[in-house]
Coordinates of C-alpha atoms and ligand atoms in Angstrom, one line a residue:
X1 CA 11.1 -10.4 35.7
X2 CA 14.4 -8.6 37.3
X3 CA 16.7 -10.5 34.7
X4 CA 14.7 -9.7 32.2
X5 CA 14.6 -5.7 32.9
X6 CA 18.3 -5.8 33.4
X7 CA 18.6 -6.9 29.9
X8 CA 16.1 -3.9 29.0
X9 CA 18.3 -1.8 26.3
X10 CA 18.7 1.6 28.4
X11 CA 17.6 4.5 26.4
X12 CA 20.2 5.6 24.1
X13 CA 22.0 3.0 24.8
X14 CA 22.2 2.4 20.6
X15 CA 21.6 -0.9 20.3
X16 CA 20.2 -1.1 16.0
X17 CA 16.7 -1.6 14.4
X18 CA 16.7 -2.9 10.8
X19 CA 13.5 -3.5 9.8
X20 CA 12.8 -5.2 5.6
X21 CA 9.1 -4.4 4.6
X22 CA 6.8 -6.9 2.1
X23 CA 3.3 -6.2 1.2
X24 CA 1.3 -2.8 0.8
X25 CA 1.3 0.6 1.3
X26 CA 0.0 0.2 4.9
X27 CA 3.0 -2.4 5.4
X28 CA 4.9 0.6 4.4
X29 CA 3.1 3.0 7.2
X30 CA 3.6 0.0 10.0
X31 CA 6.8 0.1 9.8
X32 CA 7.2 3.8 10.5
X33 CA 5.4 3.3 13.8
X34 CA 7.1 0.4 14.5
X35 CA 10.7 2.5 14.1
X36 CA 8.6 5.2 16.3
X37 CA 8.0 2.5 19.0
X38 CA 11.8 1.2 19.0
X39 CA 13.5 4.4 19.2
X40 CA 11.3 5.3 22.4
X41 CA 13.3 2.2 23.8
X42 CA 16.2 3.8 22.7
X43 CA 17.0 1.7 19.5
X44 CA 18.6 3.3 17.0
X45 CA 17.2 2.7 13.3
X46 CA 19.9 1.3 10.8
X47 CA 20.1 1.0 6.8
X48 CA 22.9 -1.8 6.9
X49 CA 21.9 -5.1 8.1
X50 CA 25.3 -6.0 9.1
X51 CA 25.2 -3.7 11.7
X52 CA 21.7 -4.9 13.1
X53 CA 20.9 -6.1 16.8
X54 CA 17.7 -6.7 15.6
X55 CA 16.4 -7.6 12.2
X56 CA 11.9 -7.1 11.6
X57 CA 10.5 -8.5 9.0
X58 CA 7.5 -6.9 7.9
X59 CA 5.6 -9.4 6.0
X60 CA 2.4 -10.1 3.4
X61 CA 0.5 -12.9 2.1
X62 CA -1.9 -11.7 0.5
X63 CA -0.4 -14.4 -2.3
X64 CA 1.3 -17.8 -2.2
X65 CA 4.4 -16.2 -3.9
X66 CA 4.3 -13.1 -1.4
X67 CA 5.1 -15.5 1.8
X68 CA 7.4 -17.9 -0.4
X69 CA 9.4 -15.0 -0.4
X70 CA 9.5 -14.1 3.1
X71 CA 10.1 -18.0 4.1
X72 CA 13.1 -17.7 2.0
X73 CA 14.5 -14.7 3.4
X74 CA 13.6 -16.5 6.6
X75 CA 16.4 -18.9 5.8
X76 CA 18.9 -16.7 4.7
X77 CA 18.2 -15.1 8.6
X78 CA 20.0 -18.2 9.9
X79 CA 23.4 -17.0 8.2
X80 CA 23.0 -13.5 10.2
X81 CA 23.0 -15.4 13.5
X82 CA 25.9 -17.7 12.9
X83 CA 27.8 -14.5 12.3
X84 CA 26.1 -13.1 15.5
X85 CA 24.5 -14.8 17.7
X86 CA 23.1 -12.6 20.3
X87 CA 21.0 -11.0 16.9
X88 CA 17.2 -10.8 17.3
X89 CA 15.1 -11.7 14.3
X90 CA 11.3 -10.6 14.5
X91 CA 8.4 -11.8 12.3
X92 CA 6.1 -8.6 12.3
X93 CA 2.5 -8.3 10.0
X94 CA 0.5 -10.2 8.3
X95 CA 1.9 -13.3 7.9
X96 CA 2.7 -13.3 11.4
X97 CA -0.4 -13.0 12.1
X98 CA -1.8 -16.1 10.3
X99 CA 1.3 -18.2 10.7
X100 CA 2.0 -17.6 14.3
X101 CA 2.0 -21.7 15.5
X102 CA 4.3 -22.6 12.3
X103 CA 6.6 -19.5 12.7
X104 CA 7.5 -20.5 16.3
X105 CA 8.0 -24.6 16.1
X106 CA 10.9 -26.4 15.6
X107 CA 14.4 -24.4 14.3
X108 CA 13.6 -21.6 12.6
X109 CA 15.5 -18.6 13.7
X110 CA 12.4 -16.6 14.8
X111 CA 12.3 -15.0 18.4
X112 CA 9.4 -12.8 17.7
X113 CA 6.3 -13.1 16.3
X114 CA 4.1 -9.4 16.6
X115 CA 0.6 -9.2 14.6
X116 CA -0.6 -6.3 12.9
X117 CA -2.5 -4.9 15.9
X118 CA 0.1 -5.6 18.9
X119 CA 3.3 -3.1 18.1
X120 CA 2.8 -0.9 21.4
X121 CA 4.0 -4.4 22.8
X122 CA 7.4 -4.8 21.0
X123 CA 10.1 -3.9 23.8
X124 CA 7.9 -6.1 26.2
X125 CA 8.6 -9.0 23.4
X126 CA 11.8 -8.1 22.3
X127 CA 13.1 -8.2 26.3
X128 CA 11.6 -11.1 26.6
X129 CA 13.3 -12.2 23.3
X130 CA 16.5 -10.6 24.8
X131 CA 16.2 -13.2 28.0
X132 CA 16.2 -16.2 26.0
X133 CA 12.4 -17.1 25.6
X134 CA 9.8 -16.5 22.4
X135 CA 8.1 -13.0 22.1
X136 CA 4.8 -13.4 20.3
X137 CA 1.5 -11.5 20.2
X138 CA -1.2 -11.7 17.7
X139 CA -4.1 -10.4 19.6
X140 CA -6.3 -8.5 17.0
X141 CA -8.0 -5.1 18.5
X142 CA -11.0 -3.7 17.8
X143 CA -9.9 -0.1 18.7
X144 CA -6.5 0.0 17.9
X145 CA -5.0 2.8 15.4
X146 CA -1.8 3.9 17.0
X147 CA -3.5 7.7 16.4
X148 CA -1.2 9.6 18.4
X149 CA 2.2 7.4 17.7
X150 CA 4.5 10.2 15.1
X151 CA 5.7 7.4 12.4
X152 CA 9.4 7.9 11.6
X153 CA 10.1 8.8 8.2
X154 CA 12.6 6.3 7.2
X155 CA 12.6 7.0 3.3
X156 CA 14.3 9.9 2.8
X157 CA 12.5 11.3 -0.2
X158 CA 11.2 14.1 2.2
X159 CA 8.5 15.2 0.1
X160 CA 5.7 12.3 0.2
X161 CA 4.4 10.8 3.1
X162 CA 2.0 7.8 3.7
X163 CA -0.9 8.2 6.8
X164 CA -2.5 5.9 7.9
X165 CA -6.4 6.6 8.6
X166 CA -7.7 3.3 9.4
X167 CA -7.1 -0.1 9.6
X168 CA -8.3 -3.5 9.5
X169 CA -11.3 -4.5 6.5
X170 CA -14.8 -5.8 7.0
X171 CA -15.4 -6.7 3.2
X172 CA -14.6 -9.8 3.1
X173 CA -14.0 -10.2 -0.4
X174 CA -14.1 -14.2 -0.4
X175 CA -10.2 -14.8 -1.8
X176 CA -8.6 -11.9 0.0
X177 CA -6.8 -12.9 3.7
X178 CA -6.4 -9.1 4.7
X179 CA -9.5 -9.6 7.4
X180 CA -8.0 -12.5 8.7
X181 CA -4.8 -10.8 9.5
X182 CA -5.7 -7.3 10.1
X183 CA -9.4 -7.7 11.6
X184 CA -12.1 -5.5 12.2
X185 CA -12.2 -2.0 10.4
X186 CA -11.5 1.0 12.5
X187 CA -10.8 4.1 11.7
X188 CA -8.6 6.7 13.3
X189 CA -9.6 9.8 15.0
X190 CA -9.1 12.6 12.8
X191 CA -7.7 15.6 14.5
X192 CA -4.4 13.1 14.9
X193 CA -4.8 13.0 11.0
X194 CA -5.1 16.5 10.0
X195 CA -2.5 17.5 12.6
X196 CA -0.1 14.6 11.2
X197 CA -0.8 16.2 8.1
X198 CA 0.3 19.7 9.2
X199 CA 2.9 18.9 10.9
X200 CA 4.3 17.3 7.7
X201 CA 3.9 20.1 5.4
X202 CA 5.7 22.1 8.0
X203 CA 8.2 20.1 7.6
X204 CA 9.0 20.6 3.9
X205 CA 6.2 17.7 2.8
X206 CA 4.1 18.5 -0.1
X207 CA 2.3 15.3 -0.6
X208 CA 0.4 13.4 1.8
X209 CA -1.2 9.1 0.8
X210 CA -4.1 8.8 2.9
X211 CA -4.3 4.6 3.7
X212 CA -7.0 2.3 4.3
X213 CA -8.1 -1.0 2.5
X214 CA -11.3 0.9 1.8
X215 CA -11.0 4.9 2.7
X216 CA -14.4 5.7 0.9
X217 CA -16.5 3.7 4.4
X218 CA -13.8 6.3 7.3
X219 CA -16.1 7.4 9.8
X220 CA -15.5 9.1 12.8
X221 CA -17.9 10.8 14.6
X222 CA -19.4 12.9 12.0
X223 CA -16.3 13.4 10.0
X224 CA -16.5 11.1 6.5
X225 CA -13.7 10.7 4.1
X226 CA -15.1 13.6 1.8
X227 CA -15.2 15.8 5.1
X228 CA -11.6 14.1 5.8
X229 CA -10.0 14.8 2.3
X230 CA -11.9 18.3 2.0
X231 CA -9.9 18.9 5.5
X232 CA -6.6 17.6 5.1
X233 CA -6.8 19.2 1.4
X234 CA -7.1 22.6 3.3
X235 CA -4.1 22.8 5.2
X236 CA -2.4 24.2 2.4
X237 CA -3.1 24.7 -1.3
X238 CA 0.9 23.4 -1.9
X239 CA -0.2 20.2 -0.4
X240 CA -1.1 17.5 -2.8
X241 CA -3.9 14.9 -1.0
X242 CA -3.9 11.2 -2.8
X243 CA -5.8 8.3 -1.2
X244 CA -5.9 4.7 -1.7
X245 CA -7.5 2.5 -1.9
X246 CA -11.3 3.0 -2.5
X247 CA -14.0 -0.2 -3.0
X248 CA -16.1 0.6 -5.7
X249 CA -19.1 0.0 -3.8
X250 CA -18.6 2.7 -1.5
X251 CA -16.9 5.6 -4.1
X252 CA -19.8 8.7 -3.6
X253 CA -20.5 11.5 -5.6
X254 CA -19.5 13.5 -2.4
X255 CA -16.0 12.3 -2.7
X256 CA -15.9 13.3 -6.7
X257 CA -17.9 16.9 -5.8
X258 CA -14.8 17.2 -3.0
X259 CA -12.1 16.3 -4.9
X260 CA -13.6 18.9 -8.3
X261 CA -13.5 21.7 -6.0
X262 CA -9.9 21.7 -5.2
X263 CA -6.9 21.4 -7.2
X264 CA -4.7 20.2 -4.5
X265 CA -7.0 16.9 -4.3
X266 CA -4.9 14.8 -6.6
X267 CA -6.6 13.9 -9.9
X268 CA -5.9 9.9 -9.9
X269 CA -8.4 7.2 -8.5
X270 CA -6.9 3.7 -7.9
X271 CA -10.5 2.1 -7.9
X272 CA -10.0 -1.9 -7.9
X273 CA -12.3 -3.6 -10.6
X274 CA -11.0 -7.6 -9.6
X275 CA -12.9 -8.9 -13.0
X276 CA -15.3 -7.4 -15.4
X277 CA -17.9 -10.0 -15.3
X278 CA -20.8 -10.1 -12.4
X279 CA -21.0 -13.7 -12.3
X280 CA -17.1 -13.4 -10.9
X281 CA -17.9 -10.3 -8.9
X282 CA -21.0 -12.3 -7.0
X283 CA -18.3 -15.0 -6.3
X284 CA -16.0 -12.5 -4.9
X285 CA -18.5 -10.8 -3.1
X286 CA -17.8 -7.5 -4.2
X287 CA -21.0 -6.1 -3.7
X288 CA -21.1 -4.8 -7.3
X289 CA -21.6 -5.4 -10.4
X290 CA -20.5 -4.4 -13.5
X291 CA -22.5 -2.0 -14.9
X292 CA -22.1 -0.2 -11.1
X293 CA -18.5 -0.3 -11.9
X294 CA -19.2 1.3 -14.9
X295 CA -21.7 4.1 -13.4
X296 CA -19.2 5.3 -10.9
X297 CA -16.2 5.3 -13.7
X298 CA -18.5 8.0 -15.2
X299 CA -19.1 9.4 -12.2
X300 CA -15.6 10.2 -12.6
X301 CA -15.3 11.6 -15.6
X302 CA -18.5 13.3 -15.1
X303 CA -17.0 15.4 -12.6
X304 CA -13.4 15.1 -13.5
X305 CA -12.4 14.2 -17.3
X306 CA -8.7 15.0 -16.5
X307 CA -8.8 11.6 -13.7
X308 CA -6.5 9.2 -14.0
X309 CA -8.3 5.9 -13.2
X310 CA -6.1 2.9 -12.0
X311 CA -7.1 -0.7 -11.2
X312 CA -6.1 -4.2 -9.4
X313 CA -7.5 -7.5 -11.4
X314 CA -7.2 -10.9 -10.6
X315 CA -7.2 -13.4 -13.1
X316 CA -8.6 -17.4 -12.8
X317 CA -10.3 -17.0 -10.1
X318 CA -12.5 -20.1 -9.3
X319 CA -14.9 -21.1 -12.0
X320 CA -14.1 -18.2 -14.2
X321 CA -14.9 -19.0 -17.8
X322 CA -13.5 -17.9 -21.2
X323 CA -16.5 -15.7 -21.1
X324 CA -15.5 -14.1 -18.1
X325 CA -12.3 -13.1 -18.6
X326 CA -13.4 -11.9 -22.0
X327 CA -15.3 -9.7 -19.9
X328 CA -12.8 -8.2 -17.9
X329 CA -10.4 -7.6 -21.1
X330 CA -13.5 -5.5 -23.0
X331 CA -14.0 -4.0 -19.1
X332 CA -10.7 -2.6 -19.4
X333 CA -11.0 -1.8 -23.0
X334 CA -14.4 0.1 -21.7
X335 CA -12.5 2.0 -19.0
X336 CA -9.2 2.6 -20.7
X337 CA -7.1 1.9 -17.4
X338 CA -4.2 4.2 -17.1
X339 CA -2.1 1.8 -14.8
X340 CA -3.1 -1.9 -13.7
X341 CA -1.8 -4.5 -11.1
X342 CA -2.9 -7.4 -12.3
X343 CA -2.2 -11.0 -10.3
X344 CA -3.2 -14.6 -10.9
X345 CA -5.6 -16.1 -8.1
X346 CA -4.0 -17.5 -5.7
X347 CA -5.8 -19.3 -2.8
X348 CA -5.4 -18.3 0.7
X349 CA -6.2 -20.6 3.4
X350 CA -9.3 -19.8 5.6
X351 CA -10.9 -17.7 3.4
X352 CA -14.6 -17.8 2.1
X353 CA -13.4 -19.1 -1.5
X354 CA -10.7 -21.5 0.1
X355 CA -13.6 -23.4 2.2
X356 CA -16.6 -23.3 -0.6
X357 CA -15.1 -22.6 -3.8
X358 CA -11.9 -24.6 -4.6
X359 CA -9.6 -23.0 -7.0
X360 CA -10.5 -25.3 -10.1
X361 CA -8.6 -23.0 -12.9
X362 CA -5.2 -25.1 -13.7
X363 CA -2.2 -22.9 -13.8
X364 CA -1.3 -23.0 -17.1
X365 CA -4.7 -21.4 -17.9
X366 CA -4.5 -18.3 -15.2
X367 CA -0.8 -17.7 -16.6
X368 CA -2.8 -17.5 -20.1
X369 CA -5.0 -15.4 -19.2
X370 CA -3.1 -13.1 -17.1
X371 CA -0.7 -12.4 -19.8
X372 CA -3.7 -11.6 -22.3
X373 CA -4.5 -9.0 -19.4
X374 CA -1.3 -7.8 -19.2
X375 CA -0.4 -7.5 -22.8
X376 CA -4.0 -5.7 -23.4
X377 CA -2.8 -3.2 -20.0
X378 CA 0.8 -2.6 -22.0
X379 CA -1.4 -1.4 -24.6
X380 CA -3.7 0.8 -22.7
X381 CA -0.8 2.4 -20.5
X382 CA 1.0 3.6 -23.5
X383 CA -2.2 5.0 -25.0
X384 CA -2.7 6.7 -21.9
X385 CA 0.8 8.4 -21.8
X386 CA 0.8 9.0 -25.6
X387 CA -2.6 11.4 -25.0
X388 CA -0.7 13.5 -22.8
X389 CA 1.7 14.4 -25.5
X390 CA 1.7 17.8 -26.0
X391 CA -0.2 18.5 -22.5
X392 CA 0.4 21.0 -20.0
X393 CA 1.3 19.5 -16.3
X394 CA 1.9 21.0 -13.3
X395 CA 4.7 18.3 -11.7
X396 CA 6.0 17.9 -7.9
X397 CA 9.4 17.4 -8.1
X398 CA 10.8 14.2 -6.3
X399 CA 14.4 13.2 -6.9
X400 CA 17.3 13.1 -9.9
X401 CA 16.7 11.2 -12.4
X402 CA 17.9 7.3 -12.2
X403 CA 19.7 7.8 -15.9
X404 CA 21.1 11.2 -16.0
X405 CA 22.0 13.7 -13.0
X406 CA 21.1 16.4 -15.1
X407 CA 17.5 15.7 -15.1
X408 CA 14.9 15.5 -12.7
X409 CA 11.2 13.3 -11.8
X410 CA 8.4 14.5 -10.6
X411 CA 4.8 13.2 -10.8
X412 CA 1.6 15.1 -12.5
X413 CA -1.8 14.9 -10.6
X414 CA -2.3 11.8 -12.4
X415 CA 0.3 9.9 -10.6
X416 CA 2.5 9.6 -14.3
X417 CA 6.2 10.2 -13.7
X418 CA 7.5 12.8 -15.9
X419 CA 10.8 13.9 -16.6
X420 CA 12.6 16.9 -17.2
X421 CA 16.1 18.9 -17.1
X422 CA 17.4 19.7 -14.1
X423 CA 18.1 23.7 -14.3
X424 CA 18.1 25.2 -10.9
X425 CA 14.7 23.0 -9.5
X426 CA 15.3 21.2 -6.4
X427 CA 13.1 18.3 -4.4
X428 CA 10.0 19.6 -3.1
X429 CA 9.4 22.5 -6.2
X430 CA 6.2 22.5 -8.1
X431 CA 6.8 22.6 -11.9
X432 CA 5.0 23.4 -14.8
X433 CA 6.0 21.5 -18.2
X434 CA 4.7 20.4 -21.4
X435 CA 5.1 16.7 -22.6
X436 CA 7.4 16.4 -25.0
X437 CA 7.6 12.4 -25.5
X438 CA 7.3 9.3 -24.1
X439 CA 8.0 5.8 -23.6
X440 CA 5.5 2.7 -22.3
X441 CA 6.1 3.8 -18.2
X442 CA 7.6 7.6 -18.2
X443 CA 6.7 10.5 -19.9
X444 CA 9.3 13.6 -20.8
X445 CA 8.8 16.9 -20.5
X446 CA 10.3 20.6 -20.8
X447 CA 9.7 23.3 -18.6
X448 CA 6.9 26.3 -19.5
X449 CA 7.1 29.5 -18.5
Ligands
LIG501 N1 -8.4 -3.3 -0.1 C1 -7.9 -3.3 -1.4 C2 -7.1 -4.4 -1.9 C3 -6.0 -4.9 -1.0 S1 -5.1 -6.3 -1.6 C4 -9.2 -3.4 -2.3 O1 -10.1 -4.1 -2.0 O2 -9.2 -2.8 -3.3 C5 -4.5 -5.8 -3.2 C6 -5.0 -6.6 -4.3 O3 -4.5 -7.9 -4.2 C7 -6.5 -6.8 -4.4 O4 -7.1 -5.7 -5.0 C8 -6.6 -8.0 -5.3 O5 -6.5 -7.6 -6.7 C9 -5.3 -8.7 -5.0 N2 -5.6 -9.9 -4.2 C10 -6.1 -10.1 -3.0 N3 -6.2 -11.3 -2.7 C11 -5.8 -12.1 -3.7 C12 -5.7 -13.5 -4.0 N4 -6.1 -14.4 -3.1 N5 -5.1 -13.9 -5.1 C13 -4.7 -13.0 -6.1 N6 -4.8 -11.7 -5.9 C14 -5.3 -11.2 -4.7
LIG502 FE1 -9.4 -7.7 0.8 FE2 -11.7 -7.0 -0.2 FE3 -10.9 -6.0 2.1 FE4 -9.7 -5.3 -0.2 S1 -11.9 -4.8 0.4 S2 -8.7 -5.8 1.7 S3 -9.8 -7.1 -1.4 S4 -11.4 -8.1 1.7
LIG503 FE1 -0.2 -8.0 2.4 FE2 -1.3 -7.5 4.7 FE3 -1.0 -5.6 2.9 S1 -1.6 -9.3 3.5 S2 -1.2 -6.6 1.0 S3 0.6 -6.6 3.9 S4 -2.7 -5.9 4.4

């Protein structure tokens, strides 16, 4: 043990964290705390690779094609420690998680392997990284929520902040792998929430992403997510509240009452439909069918007719017929989806699907029928943006412009990205405009007033 604390990095000593993110949003909030945890140790977060000590990879696979990716990078790791060999490469998240026997055996240039739930234990496995050996932990926690850890905010955009207010999923959804690799739902106490919160908008934040696989089922105590949002939401009427991502199942008219009553609760729901037919849903075990889809998306425009809605749909998924996919295409005809992500089933080992319902669609059929989806989506999103033509918006400004430095982005309630001259606004200012125009993915604006 005395070797190995000798090797122990002392405080300050600025040795250099870079740390490459795959996956979702909560990927996205991981790494924050995982920065947070590092620079306790005294390691100093970099944005150039070359300068690393240590290179984290924060990995997916909720898709094939997501941890194709991350093997390749993993190859293109070896170069790094040719050039230097005392570098430390660390396999963090989800992949991690499922692929812990794989990602230590035989050559692969991996001397960490750290599951969603065990980041408090980094230094312990980089040191013993640092002393020659293998640091891996993928013990899963019940409890877990890293409540009190202060993420670092490594994107500099200074206006927009992920929290995190649970983790882990209990759904079960039969093709998804997130609660494999994240476990048990849990969610976070919320005083560390709401003062996370406030502490951001003191800081010059204006909008706060509140995380979970399924916010709608956060319970602590007695506080649910309405009481949650409607608290957050309260800290300020400049700050904007989002969330993501809510089941269907579990989307009350509580949360829609909440969100009518104040402004500040942003006006876009990303409610994930996964196929419009209720033979597929029964198969996914979503819990829902589709004419329950359909009551809660007008639920939504009951109480909000200005609400974006947004979606995730898989196509092929096993034993889905022609008829079923016809029914998710006059689904989202029927709902008019403002934005999609839209993905091709792709089976992930261990799951419910992968052990009792082999993916029997062949590939060239998915690719069909995903770009049927996606063609009918194009058409939907432009709809969408052409109806706010001529609109009033009030946008949150969020950086220049990537074409012209004489014009500014911002985002409307709705989540659309609209774009406007410059003049005298800066990051952070509320604006309101009028669209002007618009193309398939942005909209333009002028300022009013
Ligand atoms: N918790 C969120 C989803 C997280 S995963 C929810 O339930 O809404 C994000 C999206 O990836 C899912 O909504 C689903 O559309 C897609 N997805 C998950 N597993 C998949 C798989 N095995 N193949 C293809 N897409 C998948
Ligand atoms: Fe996966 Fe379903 Fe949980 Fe979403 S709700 S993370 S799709 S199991
Ligand atoms: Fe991927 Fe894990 Fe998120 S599998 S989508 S990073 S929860």
């Amino acid at each position: 043990m005395d070797k190995i604390n000798t090797l122990r990095p002392i405080e300050g000593d600025g040795r250099k964290l870079f740390i490459e993110t795959y996956g979702c949003q909560m990927n996205v909030g991981d790494t924050e705390i995982v920065v947070s945890i590092m620079q306790q140790e005294g390691y100093i977060y970099t944005e150039k690779i070359e300068e690393a000590d240590i290179i984290l990879i924060n990995t997916c696979s909720i898709r094939d094609n997501a941890e194709q990716r991350i093997w390749g990078r993993l190859s293109e790791m070896r170069r790094f420690k040719r050039k230097k060999p005392t570098l430390l490469i660390g396999i963090i998240g989800c992949m991690a998680e499922r692929l812990k026997e794989q990602l230590t055996e035989g050559d692969l240039a991996v001397d960490i392997v750290a599951g969603p739930d065990a980041y408090r234990d980094l230094p312990r496995l980089v040191r013993i990284a640092e002393g020659g050996g293998k640091g891996v932990n993928t013990i899963l926690s019940l409890e877990e929520t890293y409540a009190e850890i202060a993420p670092v905010r490594i994107d500099k955009n200074g206006v927009s902040a992920y929290i995190a207010i649970m983790r882990g999923c209990n759904n079960f959804c039969s093709y998804c792998v997130v609660p494999y690799t994240r476990g048990r739902e849990r969610s976070r106490d919320a005083e560390t929430i709401i003062s996370e919160a406030r502490t951001l908008f003191e800081n010059g934040y204006r909008e706060v992403t509140l995380l979970g696989q399924n916010v709608n089922s956060y319970r602590t105590g007695d506080v649910d997510f309405p009481a949650l949002v409607k608290a957050v939401a309260e800290i300020s009427p400049l700050l904007r509240v989002r969330f993501s991502t809510s089941h269907p199942k579990d989307m009350s008219d509580e949360l829609l009452q909440v969100m009518a009553s104040m402004p500040n609760i942003c006006r876009a729901i990303h409610l994930p439909a996964q196929s419009g037919s209720s033979v597929m849903l029964e198969k996914m075990n979503r819990k829902y069918t589709r004419e329950w889809y359909l009551g809660r998306v007008a639920a939504i425009r009951h109480y909000m007719p200005d609400c974006a809605i947004t979606t995730d749909l898989i196509a092929g998924f096993t034993d889905e017929s022609e008829e079923d996919h016809k029914l998710t295409l006059s689904l989202m005809e029927e709902v008019g989806y403002d934005f999609a992500f839209m993905f091709k089933y792709s089976e992930r080992p261990g799951t419910f699907a992968q052990r009792n319902m082999p993916d029997n669609i062949p590939e060239d059929v998915k690719t069909a029928r995903l770009t049927e989806i996606i063609n009918l989506q194009n058409k939907l999103s432009e709809q969408s943006n052409k109806r706010d033509v001529g609109k009033e918006f009030e946008i949150l400004v969020e950086g220049t412009s990537k074409r012209r430095e004489d014009q500014i982005f911002g985002r409307t309630s709705q989540n659309k990205v609209v774009i406007i001259d410059r003049r005298d606004h800066k990051v952070g200012d509320y604006v309101k405009v009028r669209i002007t125009g618009c193309s398939s993915a942005t909209l333009f604006g002028e300022e009013i007033e």
